[in-house]
Short mmCIF file of C-alpha atoms and ligand atoms in Angstrom, two decimals:
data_model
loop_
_atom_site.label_atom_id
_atom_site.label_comp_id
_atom_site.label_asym_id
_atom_site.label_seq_id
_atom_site.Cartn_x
_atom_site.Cartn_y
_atom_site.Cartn_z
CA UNK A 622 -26.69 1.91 19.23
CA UNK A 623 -23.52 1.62 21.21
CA UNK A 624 -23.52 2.23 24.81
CA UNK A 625 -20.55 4.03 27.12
CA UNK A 626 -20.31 0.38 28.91
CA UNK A 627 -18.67 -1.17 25.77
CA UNK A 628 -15.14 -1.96 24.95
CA UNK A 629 -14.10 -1.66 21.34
CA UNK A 630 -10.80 -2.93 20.92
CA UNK A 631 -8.62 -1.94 17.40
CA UNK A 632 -5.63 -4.35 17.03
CA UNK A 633 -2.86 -2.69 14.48
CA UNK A 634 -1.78 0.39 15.06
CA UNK A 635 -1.26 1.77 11.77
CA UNK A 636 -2.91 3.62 9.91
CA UNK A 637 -6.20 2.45 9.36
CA UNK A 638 -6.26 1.64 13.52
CA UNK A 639 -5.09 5.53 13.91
CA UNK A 640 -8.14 6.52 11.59
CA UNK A 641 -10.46 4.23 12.84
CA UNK A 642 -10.19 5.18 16.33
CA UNK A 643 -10.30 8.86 15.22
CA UNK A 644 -13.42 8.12 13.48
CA UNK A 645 -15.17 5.75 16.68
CA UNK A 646 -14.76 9.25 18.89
CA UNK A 647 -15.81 11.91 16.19
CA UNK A 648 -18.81 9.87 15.78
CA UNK A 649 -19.77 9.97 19.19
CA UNK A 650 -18.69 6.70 20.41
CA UNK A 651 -17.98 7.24 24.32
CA UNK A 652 -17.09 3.77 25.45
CA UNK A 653 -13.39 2.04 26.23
CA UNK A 654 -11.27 2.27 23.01
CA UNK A 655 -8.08 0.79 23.26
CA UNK A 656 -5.96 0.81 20.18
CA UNK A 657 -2.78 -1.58 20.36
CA UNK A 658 0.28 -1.67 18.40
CA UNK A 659 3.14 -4.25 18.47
CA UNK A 660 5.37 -0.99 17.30
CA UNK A 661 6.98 1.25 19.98
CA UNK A 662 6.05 4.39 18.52
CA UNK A 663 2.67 5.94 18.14
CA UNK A 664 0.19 5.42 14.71
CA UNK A 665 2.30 6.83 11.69
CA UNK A 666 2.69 6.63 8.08
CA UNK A 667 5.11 4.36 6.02
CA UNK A 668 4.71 6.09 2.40
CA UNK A 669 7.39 8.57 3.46
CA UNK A 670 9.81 5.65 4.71
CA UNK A 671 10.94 4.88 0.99
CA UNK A 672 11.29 8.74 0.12
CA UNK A 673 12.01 12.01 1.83
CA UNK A 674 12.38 9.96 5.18
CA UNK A 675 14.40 7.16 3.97
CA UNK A 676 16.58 10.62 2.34
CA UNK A 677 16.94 12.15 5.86
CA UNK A 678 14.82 14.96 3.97
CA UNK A 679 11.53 15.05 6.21
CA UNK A 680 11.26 17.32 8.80
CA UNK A 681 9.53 15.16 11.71
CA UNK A 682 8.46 11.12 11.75
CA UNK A 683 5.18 11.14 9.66
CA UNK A 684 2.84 10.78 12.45
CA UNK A 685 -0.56 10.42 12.31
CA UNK A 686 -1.55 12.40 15.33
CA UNK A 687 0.27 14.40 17.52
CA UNK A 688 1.36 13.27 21.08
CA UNK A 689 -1.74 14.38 22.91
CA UNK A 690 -4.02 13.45 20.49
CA UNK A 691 -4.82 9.95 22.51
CA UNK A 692 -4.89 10.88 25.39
CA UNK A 693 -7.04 13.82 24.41
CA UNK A 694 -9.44 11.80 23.05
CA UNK A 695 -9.66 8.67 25.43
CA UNK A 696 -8.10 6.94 23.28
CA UNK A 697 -5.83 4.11 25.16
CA UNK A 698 -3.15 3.48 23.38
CA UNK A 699 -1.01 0.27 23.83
CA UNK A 700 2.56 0.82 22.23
CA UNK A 701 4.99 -2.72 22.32
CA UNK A 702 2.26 -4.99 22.77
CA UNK A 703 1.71 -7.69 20.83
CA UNK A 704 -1.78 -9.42 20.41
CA UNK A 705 -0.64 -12.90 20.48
CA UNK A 706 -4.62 -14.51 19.62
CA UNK A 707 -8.10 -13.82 19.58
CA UNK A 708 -10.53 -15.93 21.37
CA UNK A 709 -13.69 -14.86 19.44
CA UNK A 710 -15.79 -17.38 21.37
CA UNK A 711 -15.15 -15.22 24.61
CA UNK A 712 -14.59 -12.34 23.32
CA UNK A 713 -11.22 -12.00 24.64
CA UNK A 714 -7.87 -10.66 22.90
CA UNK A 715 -4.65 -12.89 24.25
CA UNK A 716 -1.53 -10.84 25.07
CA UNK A 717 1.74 -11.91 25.62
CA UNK A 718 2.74 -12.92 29.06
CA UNK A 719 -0.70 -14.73 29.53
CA UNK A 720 -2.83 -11.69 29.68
CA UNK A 721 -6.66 -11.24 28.51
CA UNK A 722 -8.08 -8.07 27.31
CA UNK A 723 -12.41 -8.41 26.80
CA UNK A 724 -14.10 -6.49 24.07
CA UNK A 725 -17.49 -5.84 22.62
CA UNK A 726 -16.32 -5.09 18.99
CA UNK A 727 -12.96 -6.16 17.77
CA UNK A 728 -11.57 -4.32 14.67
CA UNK A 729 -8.16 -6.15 12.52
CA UNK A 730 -5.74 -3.76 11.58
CA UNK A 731 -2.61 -5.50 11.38
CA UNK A 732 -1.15 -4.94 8.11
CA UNK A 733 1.16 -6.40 6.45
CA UNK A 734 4.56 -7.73 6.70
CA UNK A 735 7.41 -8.25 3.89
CA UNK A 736 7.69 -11.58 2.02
CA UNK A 737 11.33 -13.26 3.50
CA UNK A 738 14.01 -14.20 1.00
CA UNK A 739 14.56 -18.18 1.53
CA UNK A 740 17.92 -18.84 0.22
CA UNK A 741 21.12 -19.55 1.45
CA UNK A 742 22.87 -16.99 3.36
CA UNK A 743 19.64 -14.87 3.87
CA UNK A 744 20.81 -14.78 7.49
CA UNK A 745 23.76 -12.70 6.70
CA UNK A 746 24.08 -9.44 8.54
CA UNK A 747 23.22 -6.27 5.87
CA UNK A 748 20.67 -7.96 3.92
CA UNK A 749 17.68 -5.31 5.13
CA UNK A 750 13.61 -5.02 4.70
CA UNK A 751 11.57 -2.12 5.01
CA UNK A 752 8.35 -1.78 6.63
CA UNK A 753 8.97 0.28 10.02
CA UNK A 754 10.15 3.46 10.86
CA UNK A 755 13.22 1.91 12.79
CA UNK A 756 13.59 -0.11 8.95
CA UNK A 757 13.60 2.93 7.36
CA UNK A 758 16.45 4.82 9.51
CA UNK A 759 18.48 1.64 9.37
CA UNK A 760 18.80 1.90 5.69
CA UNK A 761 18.29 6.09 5.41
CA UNK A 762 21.69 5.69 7.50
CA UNK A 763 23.39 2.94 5.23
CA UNK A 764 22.16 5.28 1.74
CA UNK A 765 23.80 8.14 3.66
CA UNK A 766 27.13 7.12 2.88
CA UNK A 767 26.67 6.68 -0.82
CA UNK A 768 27.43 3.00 -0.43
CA UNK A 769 26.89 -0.11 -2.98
CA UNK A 770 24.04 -1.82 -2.64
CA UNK A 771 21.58 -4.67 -4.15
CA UNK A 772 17.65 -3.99 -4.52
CA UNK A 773 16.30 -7.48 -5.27
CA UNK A 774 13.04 -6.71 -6.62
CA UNK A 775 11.79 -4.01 -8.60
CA UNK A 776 7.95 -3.16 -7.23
CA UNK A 777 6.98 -0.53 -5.39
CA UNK A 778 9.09 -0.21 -2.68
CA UNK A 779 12.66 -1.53 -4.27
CA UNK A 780 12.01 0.82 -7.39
CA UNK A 781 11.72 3.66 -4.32
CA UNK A 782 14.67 2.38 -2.13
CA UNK A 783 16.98 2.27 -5.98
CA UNK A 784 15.68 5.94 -6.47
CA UNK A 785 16.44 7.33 -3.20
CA UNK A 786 19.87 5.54 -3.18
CA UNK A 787 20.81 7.02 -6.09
CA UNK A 788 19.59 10.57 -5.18
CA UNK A 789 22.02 9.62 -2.38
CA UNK A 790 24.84 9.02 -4.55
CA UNK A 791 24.58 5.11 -3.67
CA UNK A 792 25.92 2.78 -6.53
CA UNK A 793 22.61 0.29 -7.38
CA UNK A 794 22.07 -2.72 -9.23
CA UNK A 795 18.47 -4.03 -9.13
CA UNK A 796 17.25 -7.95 -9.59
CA UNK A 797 14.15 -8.70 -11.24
CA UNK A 798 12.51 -12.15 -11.44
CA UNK A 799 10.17 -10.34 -14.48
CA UNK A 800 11.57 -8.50 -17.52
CA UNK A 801 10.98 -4.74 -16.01
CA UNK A 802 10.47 -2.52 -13.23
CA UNK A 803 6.49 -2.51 -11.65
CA UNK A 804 5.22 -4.58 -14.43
CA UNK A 805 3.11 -6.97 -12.66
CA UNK A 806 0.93 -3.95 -12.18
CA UNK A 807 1.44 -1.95 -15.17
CA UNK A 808 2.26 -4.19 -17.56
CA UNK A 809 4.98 -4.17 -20.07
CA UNK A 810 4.26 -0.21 -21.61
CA UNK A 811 4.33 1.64 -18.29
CA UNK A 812 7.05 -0.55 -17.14
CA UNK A 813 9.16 -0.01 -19.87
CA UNK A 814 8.60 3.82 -19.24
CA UNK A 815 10.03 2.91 -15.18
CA UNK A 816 13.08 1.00 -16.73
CA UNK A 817 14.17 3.93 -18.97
CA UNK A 818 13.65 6.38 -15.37
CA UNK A 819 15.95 4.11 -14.05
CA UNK A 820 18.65 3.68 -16.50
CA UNK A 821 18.74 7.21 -16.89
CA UNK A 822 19.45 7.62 -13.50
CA UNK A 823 22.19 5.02 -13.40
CA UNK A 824 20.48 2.24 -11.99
CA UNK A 825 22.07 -1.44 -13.09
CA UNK A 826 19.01 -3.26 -13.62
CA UNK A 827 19.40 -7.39 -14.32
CA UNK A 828 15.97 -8.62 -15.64
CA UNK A 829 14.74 -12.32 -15.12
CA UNK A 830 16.83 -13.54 -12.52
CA UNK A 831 16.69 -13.98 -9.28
CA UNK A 832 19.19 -14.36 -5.75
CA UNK A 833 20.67 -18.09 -5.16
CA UNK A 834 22.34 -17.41 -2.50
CA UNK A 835 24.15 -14.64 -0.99
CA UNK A 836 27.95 -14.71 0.61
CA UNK A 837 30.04 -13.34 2.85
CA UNK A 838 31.62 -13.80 6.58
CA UNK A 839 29.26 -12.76 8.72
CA UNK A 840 27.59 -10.06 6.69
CA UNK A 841 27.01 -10.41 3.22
CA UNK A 842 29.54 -9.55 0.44
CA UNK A 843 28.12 -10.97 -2.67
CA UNK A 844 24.78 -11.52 -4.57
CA UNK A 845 24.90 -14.87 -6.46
CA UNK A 846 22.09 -14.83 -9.40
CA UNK A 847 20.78 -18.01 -10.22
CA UNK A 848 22.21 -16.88 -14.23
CA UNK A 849 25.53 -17.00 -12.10
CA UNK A 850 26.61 -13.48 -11.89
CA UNK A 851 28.28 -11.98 -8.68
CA UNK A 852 27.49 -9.56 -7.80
CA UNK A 853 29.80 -7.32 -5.09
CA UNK A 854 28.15 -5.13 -2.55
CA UNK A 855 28.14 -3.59 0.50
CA UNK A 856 24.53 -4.20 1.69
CA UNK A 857 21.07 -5.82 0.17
CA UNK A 858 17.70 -4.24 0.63
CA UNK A 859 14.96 -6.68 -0.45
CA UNK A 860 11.47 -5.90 -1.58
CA UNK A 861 9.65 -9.05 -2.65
CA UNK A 862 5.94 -8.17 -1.63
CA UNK A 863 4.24 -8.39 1.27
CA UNK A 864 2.06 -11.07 3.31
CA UNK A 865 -1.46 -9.98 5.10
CA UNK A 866 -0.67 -10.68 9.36
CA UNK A 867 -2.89 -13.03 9.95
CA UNK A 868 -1.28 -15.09 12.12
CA UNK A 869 -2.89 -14.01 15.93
CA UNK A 870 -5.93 -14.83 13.99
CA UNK A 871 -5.34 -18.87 13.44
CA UNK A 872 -7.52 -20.00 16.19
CA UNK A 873 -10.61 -17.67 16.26
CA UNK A 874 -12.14 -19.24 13.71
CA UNK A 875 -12.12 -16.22 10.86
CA UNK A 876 -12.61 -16.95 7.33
CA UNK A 877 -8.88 -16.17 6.29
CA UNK A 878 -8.09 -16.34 2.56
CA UNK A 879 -5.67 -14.21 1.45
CA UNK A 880 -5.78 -11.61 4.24
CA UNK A 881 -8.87 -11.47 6.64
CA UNK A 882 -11.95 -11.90 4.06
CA UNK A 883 -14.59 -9.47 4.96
CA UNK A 884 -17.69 -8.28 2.90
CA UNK A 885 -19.16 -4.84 1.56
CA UNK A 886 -19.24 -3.25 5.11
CA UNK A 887 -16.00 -4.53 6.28
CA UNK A 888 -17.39 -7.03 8.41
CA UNK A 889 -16.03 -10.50 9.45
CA UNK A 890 -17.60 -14.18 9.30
CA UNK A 891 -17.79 -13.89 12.98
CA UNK A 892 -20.00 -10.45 13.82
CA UNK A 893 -18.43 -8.48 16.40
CA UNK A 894 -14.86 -8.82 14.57
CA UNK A 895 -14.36 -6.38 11.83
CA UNK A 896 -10.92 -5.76 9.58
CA UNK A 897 -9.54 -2.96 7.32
CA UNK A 898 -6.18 -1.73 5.68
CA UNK A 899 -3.32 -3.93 4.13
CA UNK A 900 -4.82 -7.34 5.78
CA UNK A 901 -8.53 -6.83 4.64
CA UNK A 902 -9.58 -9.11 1.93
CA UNK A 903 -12.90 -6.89 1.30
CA UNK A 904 -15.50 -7.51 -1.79
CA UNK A 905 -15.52 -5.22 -3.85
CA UNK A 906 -18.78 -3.77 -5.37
CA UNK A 907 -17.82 -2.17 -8.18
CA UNK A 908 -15.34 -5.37 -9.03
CA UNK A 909 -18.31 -7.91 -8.17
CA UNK A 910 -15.73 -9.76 -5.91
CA UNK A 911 -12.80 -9.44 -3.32
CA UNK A 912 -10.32 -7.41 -3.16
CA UNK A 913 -6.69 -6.93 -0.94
CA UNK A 914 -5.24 -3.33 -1.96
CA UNK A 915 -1.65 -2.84 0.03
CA UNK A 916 -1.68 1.07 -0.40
CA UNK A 917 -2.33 4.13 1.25
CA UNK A 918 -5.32 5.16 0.21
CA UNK A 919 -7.25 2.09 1.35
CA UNK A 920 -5.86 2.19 4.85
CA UNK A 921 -7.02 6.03 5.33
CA UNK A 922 -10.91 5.20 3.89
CA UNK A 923 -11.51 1.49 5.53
CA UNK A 924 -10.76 2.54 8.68
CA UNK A 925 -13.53 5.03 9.11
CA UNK A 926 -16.08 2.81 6.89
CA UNK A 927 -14.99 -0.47 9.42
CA UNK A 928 -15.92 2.43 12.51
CA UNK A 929 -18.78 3.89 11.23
CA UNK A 930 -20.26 0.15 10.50
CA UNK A 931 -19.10 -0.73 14.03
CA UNK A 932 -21.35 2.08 15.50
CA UNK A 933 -24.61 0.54 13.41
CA UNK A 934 -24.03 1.94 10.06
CA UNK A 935 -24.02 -0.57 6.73
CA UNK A 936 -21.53 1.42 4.92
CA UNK A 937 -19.85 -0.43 2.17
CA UNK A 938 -16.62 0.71 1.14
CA UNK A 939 -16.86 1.28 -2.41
CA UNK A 940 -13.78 3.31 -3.62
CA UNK A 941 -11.61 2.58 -6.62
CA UNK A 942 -8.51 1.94 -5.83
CA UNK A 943 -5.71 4.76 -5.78
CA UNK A 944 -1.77 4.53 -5.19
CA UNK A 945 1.02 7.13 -5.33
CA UNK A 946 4.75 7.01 -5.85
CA UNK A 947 7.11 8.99 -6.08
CA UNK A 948 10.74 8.00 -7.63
CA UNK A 949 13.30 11.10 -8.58
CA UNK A 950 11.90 13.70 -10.23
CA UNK A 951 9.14 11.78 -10.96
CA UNK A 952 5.37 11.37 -9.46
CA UNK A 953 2.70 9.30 -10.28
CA UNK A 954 -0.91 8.47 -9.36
CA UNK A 955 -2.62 5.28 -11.08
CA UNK A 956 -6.43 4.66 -9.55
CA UNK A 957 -8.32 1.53 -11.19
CA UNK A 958 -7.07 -1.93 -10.95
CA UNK A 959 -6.03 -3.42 -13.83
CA UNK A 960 -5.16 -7.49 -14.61
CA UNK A 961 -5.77 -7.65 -18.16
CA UNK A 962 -6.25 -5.22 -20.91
CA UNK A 963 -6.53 -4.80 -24.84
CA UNK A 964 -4.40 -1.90 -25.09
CA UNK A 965 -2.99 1.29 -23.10
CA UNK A 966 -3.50 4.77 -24.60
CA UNK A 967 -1.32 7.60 -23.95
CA UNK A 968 -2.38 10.87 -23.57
CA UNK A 969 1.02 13.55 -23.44
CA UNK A 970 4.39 13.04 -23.99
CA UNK A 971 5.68 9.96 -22.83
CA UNK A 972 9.53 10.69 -23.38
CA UNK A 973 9.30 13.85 -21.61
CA UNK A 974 7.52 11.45 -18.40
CA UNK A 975 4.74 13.67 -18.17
CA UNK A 976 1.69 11.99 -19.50
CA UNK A 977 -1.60 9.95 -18.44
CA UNK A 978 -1.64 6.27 -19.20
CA UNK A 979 -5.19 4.22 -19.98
CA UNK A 980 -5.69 0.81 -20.05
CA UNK A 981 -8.24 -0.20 -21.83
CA UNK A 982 -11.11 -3.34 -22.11
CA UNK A 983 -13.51 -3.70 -24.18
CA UNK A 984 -13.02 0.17 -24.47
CA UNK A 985 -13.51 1.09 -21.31
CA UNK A 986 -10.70 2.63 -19.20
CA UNK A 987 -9.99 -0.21 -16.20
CA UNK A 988 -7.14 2.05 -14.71
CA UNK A 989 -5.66 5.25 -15.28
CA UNK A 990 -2.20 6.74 -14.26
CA UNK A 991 -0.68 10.24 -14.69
CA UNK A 992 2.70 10.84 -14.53
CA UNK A 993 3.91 14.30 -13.74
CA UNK A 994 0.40 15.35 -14.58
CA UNK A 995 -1.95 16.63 -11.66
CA UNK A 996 -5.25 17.10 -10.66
CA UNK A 997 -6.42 14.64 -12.90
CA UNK A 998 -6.91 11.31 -10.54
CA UNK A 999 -10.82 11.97 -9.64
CA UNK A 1000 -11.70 12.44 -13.63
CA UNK A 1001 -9.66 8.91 -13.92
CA UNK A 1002 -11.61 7.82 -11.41
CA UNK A 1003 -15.30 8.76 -12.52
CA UNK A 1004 -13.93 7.47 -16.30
CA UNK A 1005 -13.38 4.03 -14.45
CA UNK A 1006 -16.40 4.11 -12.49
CA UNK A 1007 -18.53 5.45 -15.75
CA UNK A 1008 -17.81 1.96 -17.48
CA UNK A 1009 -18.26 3.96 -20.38
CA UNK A 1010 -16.94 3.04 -24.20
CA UNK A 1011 -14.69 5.32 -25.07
CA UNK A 1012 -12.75 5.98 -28.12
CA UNK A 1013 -8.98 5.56 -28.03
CA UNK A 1014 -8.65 8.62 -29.90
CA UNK A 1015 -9.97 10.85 -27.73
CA UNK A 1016 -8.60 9.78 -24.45
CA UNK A 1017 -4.98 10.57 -26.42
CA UNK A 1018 -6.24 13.29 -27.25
CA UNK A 1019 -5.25 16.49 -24.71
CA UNK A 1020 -7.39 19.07 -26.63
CA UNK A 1021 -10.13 16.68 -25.54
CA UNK A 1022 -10.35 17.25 -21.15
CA UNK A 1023 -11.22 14.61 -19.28
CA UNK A 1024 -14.42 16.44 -17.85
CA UNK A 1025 -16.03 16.67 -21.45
CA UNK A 1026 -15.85 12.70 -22.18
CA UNK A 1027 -17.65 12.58 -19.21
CA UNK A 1028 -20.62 14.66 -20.07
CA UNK A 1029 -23.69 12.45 -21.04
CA UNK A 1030 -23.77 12.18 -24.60
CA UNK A 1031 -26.72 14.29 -26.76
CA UNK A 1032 -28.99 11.77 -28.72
CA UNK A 1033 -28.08 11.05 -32.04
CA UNK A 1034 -29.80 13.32 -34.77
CA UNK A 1035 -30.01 16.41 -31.93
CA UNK A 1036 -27.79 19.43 -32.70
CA UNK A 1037 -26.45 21.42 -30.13
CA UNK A 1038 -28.09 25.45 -29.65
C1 LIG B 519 8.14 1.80 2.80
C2 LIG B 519 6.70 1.86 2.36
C3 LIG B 519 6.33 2.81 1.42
C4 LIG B 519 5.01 2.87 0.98
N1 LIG B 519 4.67 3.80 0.05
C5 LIG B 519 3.41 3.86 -0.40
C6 LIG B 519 3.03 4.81 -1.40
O1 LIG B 519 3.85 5.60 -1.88
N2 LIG B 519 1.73 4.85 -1.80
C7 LIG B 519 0.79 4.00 -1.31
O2 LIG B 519 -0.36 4.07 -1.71
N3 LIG B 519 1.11 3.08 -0.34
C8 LIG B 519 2.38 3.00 0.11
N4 LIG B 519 2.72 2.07 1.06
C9 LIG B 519 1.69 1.16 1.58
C10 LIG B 519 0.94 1.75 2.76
O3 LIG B 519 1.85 2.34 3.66
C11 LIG B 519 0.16 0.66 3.45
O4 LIG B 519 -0.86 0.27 2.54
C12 LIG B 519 -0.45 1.10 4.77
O5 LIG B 519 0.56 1.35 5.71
C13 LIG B 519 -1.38 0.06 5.34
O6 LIG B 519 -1.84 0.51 6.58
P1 LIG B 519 -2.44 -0.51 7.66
O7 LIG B 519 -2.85 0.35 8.81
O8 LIG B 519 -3.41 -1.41 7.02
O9 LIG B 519 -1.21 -1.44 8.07
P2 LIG B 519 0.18 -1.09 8.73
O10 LIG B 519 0.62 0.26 8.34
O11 LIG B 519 1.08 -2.24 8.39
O12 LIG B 519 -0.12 -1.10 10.29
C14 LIG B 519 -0.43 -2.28 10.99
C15 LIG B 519 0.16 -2.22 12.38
O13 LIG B 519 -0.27 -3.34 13.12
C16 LIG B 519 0.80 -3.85 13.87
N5 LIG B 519 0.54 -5.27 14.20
C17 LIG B 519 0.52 -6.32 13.34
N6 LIG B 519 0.24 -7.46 14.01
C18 LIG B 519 0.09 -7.12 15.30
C19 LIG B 519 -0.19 -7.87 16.48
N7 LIG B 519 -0.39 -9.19 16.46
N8 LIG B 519 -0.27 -7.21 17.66
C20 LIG B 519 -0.09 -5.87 17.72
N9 LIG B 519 0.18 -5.10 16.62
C21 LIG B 519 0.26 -5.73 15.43
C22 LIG B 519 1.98 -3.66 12.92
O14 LIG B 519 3.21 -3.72 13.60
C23 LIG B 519 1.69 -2.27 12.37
O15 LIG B 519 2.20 -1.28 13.21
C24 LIG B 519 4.04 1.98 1.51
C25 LIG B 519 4.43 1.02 2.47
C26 LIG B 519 5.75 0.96 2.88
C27 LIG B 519 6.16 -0.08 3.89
#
């Protein structure tokens, strides 16, 4: 039980923060929440920030709540302030400009932040990254005029920033340390299917290379691969990955290991400090062991499972993972995770880009993803969870529906009435 004299405090103001202070009042928590973000504008989300935002297509910033919706709630909300440590001994967050804020619960959601380019002349002006709002208009504005510019790296967010480009008219090339787009998560078949998207689209995409340096007076005028090319252009964006935000944490004594590691319930190695989103390294229990998922879906569902289990609860967050993209004319959903398979079945037509992908081990589907195919991500889902052999024919099969390989099997030797 929690009483009205506590003080949760919720550190990240993204969007698991936004949805776990949401959830702390709609459960009936009535003491101080204070929710405090290092970003000047209010919760929001960044899917949007590589697409219709990035386009100048969305109507309004993709905020979470509205305006009121804090103060409505009692929800203090800390805008520009940056939590510069956590003294877990006391208690106590440490602000910049020396001050202290006490709490009774402490919940992580800080994120993540983009992997830097090392090299020389990454100081240049116009080589960009994109993780904020204020990222996102910088570049929206750059795209606007149908200018020349480098992706380096082809994952999530550069294959999205080379798509909206060139729905902006923008001439792209795109660098790739691998041999294809997004195939460190979906291997070489689904990549392959991303490259041709690409191409046909007029991307230039250079495979297995990376930058060396980058040149210019002042801001940058060339991309030098490390194969030697030179490459001219008017701006870079680069999307190498991103790193959990760990760093207020160094001193407060947190098991960090690739994020914050937390167990089942979301819950720290020190108890009154919980974490979710981007910079939670959770276990798993369907996986049997941890887990750091940078998307969407995670953010929206830990941050409600890290409240409910800071109100008393033992919750564990249990979902399979889910991510969405979007990239011209093209969506996607893939749920599972996937780091080695035997083989990935296709189900649809593949050419047309409007098909569902399997991966496959030991015949049972590990990940799913459809492709301009809807409706179909919670079947993926219960296949995953099913662990049930399956046979390759039938999952290409689209006379066969999902819902039916699902259905418990009859007994052999039983006939149907
Ligand atoms: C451009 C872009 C496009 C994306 N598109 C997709 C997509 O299509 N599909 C998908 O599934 N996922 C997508 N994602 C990923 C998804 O947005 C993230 O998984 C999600 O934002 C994670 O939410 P979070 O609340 O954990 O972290 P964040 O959204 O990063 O929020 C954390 C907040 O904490 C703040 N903070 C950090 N440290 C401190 C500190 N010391 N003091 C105060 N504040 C601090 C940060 O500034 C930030 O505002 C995209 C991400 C980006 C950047």
């Amino acid at each position: 039980m929690t009483s009205s004299h506590e003080t949760f405090v919720i550190v990240g103001a993204g969007l698991a923060g936004a949805k776990a202070a949401e959830t702390l009042r709609e459960q009936g928590f009535e003491g101080r929440l204070v929710l405090i973000g290092d970003e000047p504008e209010r919760p929001y989300e960044r899917p949007p920030l590589s697409k219709d935002y990035l386009r100048g297509e969305a109507p309004a910033k993709p905020y979470v709540h509205d305006r009121s919706y804090y103060d409505d709630n009692s929800i203090e909300l800390w805008c520009s302030t940056r939590v510069a440590g956590v003294d877990a001994g006391h208690h106590e967050l440490l602000l910049e400009g020396d001050r202290r804020l006490g709490y009774d619960l402490l919940l992580v959601a800080t994120g993540a932040e983009p992997r830097r380019l090392d090299v020389p002349g990454a100081e240049l002006e116009g080589i960009h990254y994109l993780r904020t709002l204020a990222d996102s208009e910088r570049i929206g504005g750059l795209i606007a005029g149908g200018q020349r510019l480098v992706v380096v790296g082809s994952g999530w967010i550069g294959a999205e920033i080379a798509a909206s480009a060139r729905q902006k008219g923008c001439e792209v090339t795109m660098i790739e340390r691998g041999s294809l787009p997004l195939e460190r998560v979906l291997g070489p078949e689904v990549g392959q299917v991303y490259l041709d998207l690409h191409r046909a689209h007029g991307v230039e995409f250079l495979p297995q290379t990376t930058v060396e340096r980058f040149e210019g007076e002042g801001s940058v005028k060339r991309v030098i691969t490390r194969d030697g090319a030179s490459i001219e252009t008017e701006f870079v964006v680069v999307g190498v990955g991103v790193a959990p935000r760990t760093g207020l944490l160094e001193r407060a004594g947190l098991r960090i290991d690739n994020g914050v590691v937390v167990d089942e319930q979301l819950k720290t190695s020190i108890p009154s400090v919980f974490a979710a989103g981007d910079v939670a390294n959770a276990r798993h229990p369907f996986y049997g062991r941890h887990l750091r998922v940078e998307h969407w879906d995670s953010a929206l569902h830990q941050g409600p499972v890290a409240a409910r289990n800071m109100l008393g609860r033992a919750e564990a967050y249990d979902r399979i993972p889910y991510f969405f993209s979007d990239q011209y004319e093209t969506g996607m959903e893939y749920s599972g995770h996937a780091t080695e398979w035997d083989e990935v079945v296709f189900r649809g037509d593949v050419a047309a880009r409007e098909f569902i992908a399997f991966w496959l081990k030991d015949e049972r589907v590990v990940a799913g993803m459809n492709m301009n195919v809807w409706d179909v991500s919670d079947p993926i889902r219960e296949l995953i969870h099913s662990r049930r052999p399956l046979a390759p024919g039938k999952l290409a099969d689209p006379q066969s529906p999902l819902s039916e390989l699902l259905k418990p099997r009859r007994p052999a030797g039983t006939r149907g009435s």
